[in-house]
PDB file of C-alpha atoms in Angstrom:
ATOM      1  CA  UNK A   1      -9.192  15.470  15.558  1.00 38.00           C
ATOM      2  CA  UNK A   2      -8.206  12.828  17.237  1.00 39.00           C
ATOM      3  CA  UNK A   3      -7.407  10.721  14.472  1.00 43.00           C
ATOM      4  CA  UNK A   4      -4.526  13.010  13.175  1.00 43.00           C
ATOM      5  CA  UNK A   5      -2.743  12.967  16.621  1.00 41.00           C
ATOM      6  CA  UNK A   6       0.389  10.378  15.992  1.00 45.00           C
ATOM      7  CA  UNK A   7      -0.694   8.431  12.853  1.00 53.00           C
ATOM      8  CA  UNK A   8       2.911   9.591  10.649  1.00 56.00           C
ATOM      9  CA  UNK A   9       4.904   7.442  13.981  1.00 56.00           C
ATOM     10  CA  UNK A  10       5.358   7.707  17.267  1.00 53.00           C
ATOM     11  CA  UNK A  11       5.768  11.713  18.471  1.00 57.00           C
ATOM     12  CA  UNK A  12       4.808  13.052  14.932  1.00 65.00           C
ATOM     13  CA  UNK A  13       1.536  14.819  15.401  1.00 73.00           C
ATOM     14  CA  UNK A  14       1.134  18.122  12.642  1.00 78.00           C
ATOM     15  CA  UNK A  15       0.842  21.246  13.665  1.00 81.00           C
ATOM     16  CA  UNK A  16      -3.111  21.686  15.224  1.00 80.00           C
ATOM     17  CA  UNK A  17      -3.148  25.052  12.520  1.00 84.00           C
ATOM     18  CA  UNK A  18      -2.635  22.717   9.109  1.00 84.00           C
ATOM     19  CA  UNK A  19      -4.629  22.814   6.358  1.00 86.00           C
ATOM     20  CA  UNK A  20      -3.045  20.299   4.600  1.00 86.00           C
ATOM     21  CA  UNK A  21      -2.934  16.424   4.319  1.00 88.00           C
ATOM     22  CA  UNK A  22       0.699  15.652   6.113  1.00 89.00           C
ATOM     23  CA  UNK A  23       2.212  12.441   4.563  1.00 89.00           C
ATOM     24  CA  UNK A  24       5.013  10.450   6.629  1.00 87.00           C
ATOM     25  CA  UNK A  25       7.405   8.132   6.128  1.00 89.00           C
ATOM     26  CA  UNK A  26       7.490   4.791   4.235  1.00 91.00           C
ATOM     27  CA  UNK A  27       5.815   2.272   6.607  1.00 90.00           C
ATOM     28  CA  UNK A  28       8.400  -0.339   7.172  1.00 92.00           C
ATOM     29  CA  UNK A  29       5.605  -3.447   7.077  1.00 94.00           C
ATOM     30  CA  UNK A  30       3.758  -1.885   3.209  1.00 93.00           C
ATOM     31  CA  UNK A  31       6.095   0.587   2.157  1.00 93.00           C
ATOM     32  CA  UNK A  32       3.416   2.715   1.367  1.00 92.00           C
ATOM     33  CA  UNK A  33       3.837   6.360   3.399  1.00 91.00           C
ATOM     34  CA  UNK A  34       0.435   7.599   5.221  1.00 90.00           C
ATOM     35  CA  UNK A  35      -1.382  10.056   5.303  1.00 89.00           C
ATOM     36  CA  UNK A  36      -3.077  11.970   7.739  1.00 89.00           C
ATOM     37  CA  UNK A  37      -6.484  14.098   6.148  1.00 89.00           C
ATOM     38  CA  UNK A  38      -6.539  17.278   6.613  1.00 89.00           C
ATOM     39  CA  UNK A  39     -10.541  17.773   7.792  1.00 89.00           C
ATOM     40  CA  UNK A  40     -11.898  21.304   7.425  1.00 89.00           C
ATOM     41  CA  UNK A  41     -14.038  23.057  10.205  1.00 90.00           C
ATOM     42  CA  UNK A  42     -16.517  22.827   8.360  1.00 91.00           C
ATOM     43  CA  UNK A  43     -16.721  20.086   6.708  1.00 91.00           C
ATOM     44  CA  UNK A  44     -19.553  19.030   4.259  1.00 91.00           C
ATOM     45  CA  UNK A  45     -21.511  15.644   3.688  1.00 90.00           C
ATOM     46  CA  UNK A  46     -20.127  15.031   0.721  1.00 89.00           C
ATOM     47  CA  UNK A  47     -16.361  15.961   1.282  1.00 88.00           C
ATOM     48  CA  UNK A  48     -17.144  13.703   4.123  1.00 90.00           C
ATOM     49  CA  UNK A  49     -17.557  11.003   2.645  1.00 90.00           C
ATOM     50  CA  UNK A  50     -14.853  11.733   0.107  1.00 88.00           C
ATOM     51  CA  UNK A  51     -12.123  12.179   2.557  1.00 88.00           C
ATOM     52  CA  UNK A  52     -13.270   8.181   4.453  1.00 90.00           C
ATOM     53  CA  UNK A  53     -13.633   7.190   0.502  1.00 87.00           C
ATOM     54  CA  UNK A  54      -9.960   7.829   0.780  1.00 88.00           C
ATOM     55  CA  UNK A  55      -9.250   6.575   3.891  1.00 90.00           C
ATOM     56  CA  UNK A  56     -11.240   3.678   3.190  1.00 88.00           C
ATOM     57  CA  UNK A  57      -8.565   3.093   0.042  1.00 86.00           C
ATOM     58  CA  UNK A  58      -5.032   4.028   1.776  1.00 89.00           C
ATOM     59  CA  UNK A  59      -6.060   1.333   4.819  1.00 90.00           C
ATOM     60  CA  UNK A  60      -7.266  -1.114   1.770  1.00 88.00           C
ATOM     61  CA  UNK A  61      -4.076   0.085   0.280  1.00 89.00           C
ATOM     62  CA  UNK A  62      -1.947  -1.006   3.760  1.00 91.00           C
ATOM     63  CA  UNK A  63      -3.407  -3.663   4.816  1.00 92.00           C
ATOM     64  CA  UNK A  64      -2.848  -5.356   0.804  1.00 91.00           C
ATOM     65  CA  UNK A  65       0.830  -3.941   0.819  1.00 93.00           C
ATOM     66  CA  UNK A  66       1.638  -4.952   4.274  1.00 94.00           C
ATOM     67  CA  UNK A  67       0.203  -8.721   3.259  1.00 94.00           C
ATOM     68  CA  UNK A  68       2.161  -9.134  -0.354  1.00 94.00           C
ATOM     69  CA  UNK A  69       5.474  -7.729   1.241  1.00 95.00           C
ATOM     70  CA  UNK A  70       5.248 -10.309   4.165  1.00 95.00           C
ATOM     71  CA  UNK A  71       4.620 -13.124   1.547  1.00 95.00           C
ATOM     72  CA  UNK A  72       6.888 -11.940  -0.772  1.00 96.00           C
ATOM     73  CA  UNK A  73       9.909 -11.463   2.032  1.00 95.00           C
ATOM     74  CA  UNK A  74       9.142 -15.243   3.915  1.00 96.00           C
ATOM     75  CA  UNK A  75       8.708 -16.724   0.504  1.00 95.00           C
ATOM     76  CA  UNK A  76      12.479 -15.141  -0.252  1.00 95.00           C
ATOM     77  CA  UNK A  77      13.854 -16.189   2.429  1.00 93.00           C
ATOM     78  CA  UNK A  78      12.420 -20.373   2.045  1.00 94.00           C
ATOM     79  CA  UNK A  79      13.463 -20.170  -1.313  1.00 94.00           C
ATOM     80  CA  UNK A  80      17.589 -19.284  -1.089  1.00 93.00           C
ATOM     81  CA  UNK A  81      17.188 -21.542   2.096  1.00 92.00           C
ATOM     82  CA  UNK A  82      15.951 -24.460   0.033  1.00 93.00           C
ATOM     83  CA  UNK A  83      18.356 -23.603  -2.707  1.00 92.00           C
ATOM     84  CA  UNK A  84      21.283 -23.051  -0.451  1.00 89.00           C
ATOM     85  CA  UNK A  85      20.914 -26.051   1.055  1.00 89.00           C
ATOM     86  CA  UNK A  86      20.371 -28.217  -2.216  1.00 91.00           C
ATOM     87  CA  UNK A  87      24.223 -27.197  -2.619  1.00 87.00           C
ATOM     88  CA  UNK A  88      25.110 -27.842  -0.098  1.00 86.00           C
ATOM     89  CA  UNK A  89      25.425 -24.338   1.830  1.00 84.00           C
ATOM     90  CA  UNK A  90      24.495 -23.008   5.014  1.00 85.00           C
ATOM     91  CA  UNK A  91      22.452 -19.514   5.299  1.00 83.00           C
ATOM     92  CA  UNK A  92      25.623 -18.136   7.172  1.00 83.00           C
ATOM     93  CA  UNK A  93      28.815 -18.686   4.818  1.00 80.00           C
ATOM     94  CA  UNK A  94      32.489 -19.017   6.803  1.00 81.00           C
ATOM     95  CA  UNK A  95      32.325 -15.661   7.898  1.00 85.00           C
ATOM     96  CA  UNK A  96      29.333 -15.142   9.103  1.00 84.00           C
ATOM     97  CA  UNK A  97      27.960 -13.492   6.097  1.00 85.00           C
ATOM     98  CA  UNK A  98      24.320 -13.563   4.720  1.00 87.00           C
ATOM     99  CA  UNK A  99      24.748 -16.200   1.606  1.00 84.00           C
ATOM    100  CA  UNK A 100      23.406 -15.305  -0.882  1.00 87.00           C
ATOM    101  CA  UNK A 101      22.239 -16.777  -5.126  1.00 89.00           C
ATOM    102  CA  UNK A 102      22.900 -15.039  -8.069  1.00 90.00           C
ATOM    103  CA  UNK A 103      20.872 -13.081 -10.341  1.00 93.00           C
ATOM    104  CA  UNK A 104      19.522 -15.430 -12.583  1.00 93.00           C
ATOM    105  CA  UNK A 105      18.719 -18.179  -9.827  1.00 93.00           C
ATOM    106  CA  UNK A 106      16.828 -15.164  -7.759  1.00 95.00           C
ATOM    107  CA  UNK A 107      14.981 -14.191 -11.098  1.00 95.00           C
ATOM    108  CA  UNK A 108      13.678 -18.141 -10.952  1.00 94.00           C
ATOM    109  CA  UNK A 109      12.411 -16.518  -7.695  1.00 95.00           C
ATOM    110  CA  UNK A 110      10.858 -12.975  -8.591  1.00 95.00           C
ATOM    111  CA  UNK A 111       9.414 -14.633 -12.069  1.00 95.00           C
ATOM    112  CA  UNK A 112       7.509 -18.008  -9.776  1.00 94.00           C
ATOM    113  CA  UNK A 113       6.502 -15.312  -7.149  1.00 95.00           C
ATOM    114  CA  UNK A 114       4.672 -13.181  -9.815  1.00 93.00           C
ATOM    115  CA  UNK A 115       3.252 -15.650 -11.912  1.00 94.00           C
ATOM    116  CA  UNK A 116       1.852 -17.082  -8.012  1.00 94.00           C
ATOM    117  CA  UNK A 117       0.316 -13.785  -7.084  1.00 92.00           C
ATOM    118  CA  UNK A 118      -0.876 -12.728 -10.858  1.00 93.00           C
ATOM    119  CA  UNK A 119      -4.306 -13.326 -10.072  1.00 90.00           C
ATOM    120  CA  UNK A 120      -3.978 -11.074  -6.685  1.00 89.00           C
ATOM    121  CA  UNK A 121      -2.868  -7.895  -7.659  1.00 87.00           C
ATOM    122  CA  UNK A 122      -5.399  -8.240 -10.953  1.00 87.00           C
ATOM    123  CA  UNK A 123      -7.888  -7.935  -7.994  1.00 84.00           C
ATOM    124  CA  UNK A 124      -5.928  -5.686  -6.598  1.00 82.00           C
ATOM    125  CA  UNK A 125      -5.144  -3.118  -9.256  1.00 81.00           C
ATOM    126  CA  UNK A 126      -8.941  -3.410 -10.117  1.00 77.00           C
ATOM    127  CA  UNK A 127      -9.773  -2.191  -6.691  1.00 59.00           C
ATOM    128  CA  UNK A 128      -9.672   1.755  -6.912  1.00 54.00           C
ATOM    129  CA  UNK A 129     -12.876   1.823  -8.833  1.00 49.00           C
ATOM    130  CA  UNK A 130     -14.781   0.176  -6.063  1.00 49.00           C
ATOM    131  CA  UNK A 131     -14.913   2.995  -3.350  1.00 50.00           C
ATOM    132  CA  UNK A 132     -16.072   5.723  -5.971  1.00 52.00           C
ATOM    133  CA  UNK A 133     -18.735   3.392  -7.192  1.00 50.00           C
ATOM    134  CA  UNK A 134     -19.815   3.192  -4.011  1.00 49.00           C
ATOM    135  CA  UNK A 135     -19.992   7.044  -3.694  1.00 47.00           C
ATOM    136  CA  UNK A 136     -20.968   7.497  -7.268  1.00 49.00           C
ATOM    137  CA  UNK A 137     -24.524   4.906  -6.385  1.00 46.00           C
ATOM    138  CA  UNK A 138     -25.718   7.612  -3.921  1.00 45.00           C
ATOM    139  CA  UNK A 139     -28.263  10.847  -4.169  1.00 43.00           C
ATOM    140  CA  UNK A 140     -25.826  13.060  -4.468  1.00 45.00           C
ATOM    141  CA  UNK A 141     -24.118  11.423  -7.905  1.00 49.00           C
ATOM    142  CA  UNK A 142     -23.777  14.510 -10.089  1.00 51.00           C
ATOM    143  CA  UNK A 143     -22.177  16.446  -7.025  1.00 52.00           C
ATOM    144  CA  UNK A 144     -19.168  14.164  -6.199  1.00 50.00           C
ATOM    145  CA  UNK A 145     -19.313  11.880  -9.678  1.00 53.00           C
ATOM    146  CA  UNK A 146     -16.786  14.644 -11.040  1.00 54.00           C
ATOM    147  CA  UNK A 147     -14.159  14.761  -7.490  1.00 55.00           C
ATOM    148  CA  UNK A 148     -14.400  11.631  -7.447  1.00 55.00           C
ATOM    149  CA  UNK A 149     -13.631  10.662 -10.973  1.00 54.00           C
ATOM    150  CA  UNK A 150     -10.646  13.598 -10.182  1.00 53.00           C
ATOM    151  CA  UNK A 151      -9.002  11.983  -7.669  1.00 55.00           C
ATOM    152  CA  UNK A 152      -8.907   8.426  -9.127  1.00 53.00           C
ATOM    153  CA  UNK A 153      -7.403  10.589 -11.982  1.00 51.00           C
ATOM    154  CA  UNK A 154      -4.754  11.672  -9.215  1.00 49.00           C
ATOM    155  CA  UNK A 155      -4.312   8.483  -8.043  1.00 49.00           C
ATOM    156  CA  UNK A 156      -3.532   6.587 -11.263  1.00 48.00           C
ATOM    157  CA  UNK A 157      -1.115   9.735 -12.181  1.00 46.00           C
ATOM    158  CA  UNK A 158       1.147   8.906  -8.897  1.00 43.00           C
ATOM    159  CA  UNK A 159       1.303   5.031 -10.563  1.00 41.00           C
TER     160      UNK A 159
END
């Protein structure tokens, strides 16, 4: 079970005897909690495909939110800098504290950022059907459809 080792952070590995998925602390870039999926010793091909689809979904989520959050932080800093510069202020005040903007000024940034990324968010919110549609198109459609639909329902319930 090499894929399980250390995936939740440095020095962490679930006990070998565990028969459950393990959920780690939030990733510092995506804020998502990584999952180490349990692999049964006699995992069927169907179970394997479903687990791999779940892992693929997790990786897609990780990439999307890491990029999104990085862009958010960078654009937020640039916005704050430009607004402070327009007021003739520096990024740090005379005591060395980081200068801030008020809630109304920041609301401008949030609105602009959400508007600019609207299409990305809409595309992201449509993607969960993709891995399952790939699975459903297989010859084992009747077997996997109930499993895939159940997982998709659980995904949406979690949100």
